[in-house]
Short mmCIF file of C-alpha atoms in Angstrom, two decimals:
data_model
loop_
_atom_site.label_atom_id
_atom_site.label_comp_id
_atom_site.label_asym_id
_atom_site.label_seq_id
_atom_site.Cartn_x
_atom_site.Cartn_y
_atom_site.Cartn_z
CA MET W 1 18.41 -0.64 -31.12
CA ASN W 2 19.76 -3.11 -33.65
CA VAL W 3 17.81 -4.19 -36.73
CA ALA W 4 19.04 -7.02 -38.96
CA ILE W 5 17.90 -7.44 -42.56
CA GLN W 6 17.57 -11.02 -43.75
CA LYS W 7 16.34 -12.82 -46.87
CA LEU W 8 13.89 -15.58 -45.97
CA ASN W 9 11.36 -17.49 -48.10
CA GLY W 10 11.67 -15.11 -51.03
CA LEU W 11 11.04 -11.93 -49.01
CA TRP W 12 13.14 -9.50 -47.03
CA HIS W 13 12.57 -9.61 -43.26
CA LEU W 14 13.58 -7.27 -40.45
CA VAL W 15 14.85 -9.03 -37.33
CA VAL W 16 14.34 -6.93 -34.21
CA GLY W 17 15.38 -8.74 -31.05
CA SER W 18 13.64 -12.11 -31.28
CA CYS W 19 10.91 -10.90 -33.69
CA GLN W 20 10.96 -11.38 -37.46
CA ILE W 21 8.92 -8.78 -39.32
CA ARG W 22 8.06 -9.44 -42.95
CA THR W 23 8.55 -6.50 -45.31
CA PRO W 24 6.60 -5.93 -48.54
CA PHE W 25 9.79 -6.33 -50.61
CA LEU W 26 10.72 -9.40 -52.64
CA GLU W 27 14.15 -10.98 -52.31
CA THR W 28 14.98 -9.89 -55.86
CA GLN W 29 14.45 -6.20 -55.07
CA ASP W 30 17.32 -3.93 -54.12
CA ARG W 31 18.54 -4.04 -50.52
CA GLU W 32 18.58 -0.23 -50.37
CA LEU W 33 14.77 -0.18 -50.53
CA VAL W 34 14.66 -2.37 -47.43
CA VAL W 35 17.23 -0.22 -45.61
CA THR W 36 15.19 2.92 -46.36
CA TYR W 37 12.05 1.16 -45.11
CA ALA W 38 13.78 0.03 -41.91
CA ARG W 39 15.07 3.54 -41.23
CA ARG W 40 11.55 4.94 -41.58
CA VAL W 41 10.05 2.32 -39.26
CA TYR W 42 12.90 2.33 -36.71
CA PRO W 43 14.58 5.76 -36.79
CA GLY W 44 18.01 5.83 -35.17
CA ALA W 45 18.45 2.04 -35.28
CA LYS W 46 21.69 0.36 -36.40
CA ILE W 47 20.93 -1.72 -39.45
CA PHE W 48 22.88 -4.90 -40.31
CA LEU W 49 22.66 -7.42 -43.14
CA ARG W 50 22.31 -10.98 -41.85
CA GLU W 51 23.30 -13.75 -44.26
#
């Protein structure tokens, strides 16, 4: 499974397939927090940063 991390409207979002899932992290917070969150929610997924 592939999970992309994207900044959108001031928040970090996870993009899984065609779904965008809003995270509780602001755009100004560190990306590593979002990566840790994504790994907890989707264990074993490949995580990418989408610009």
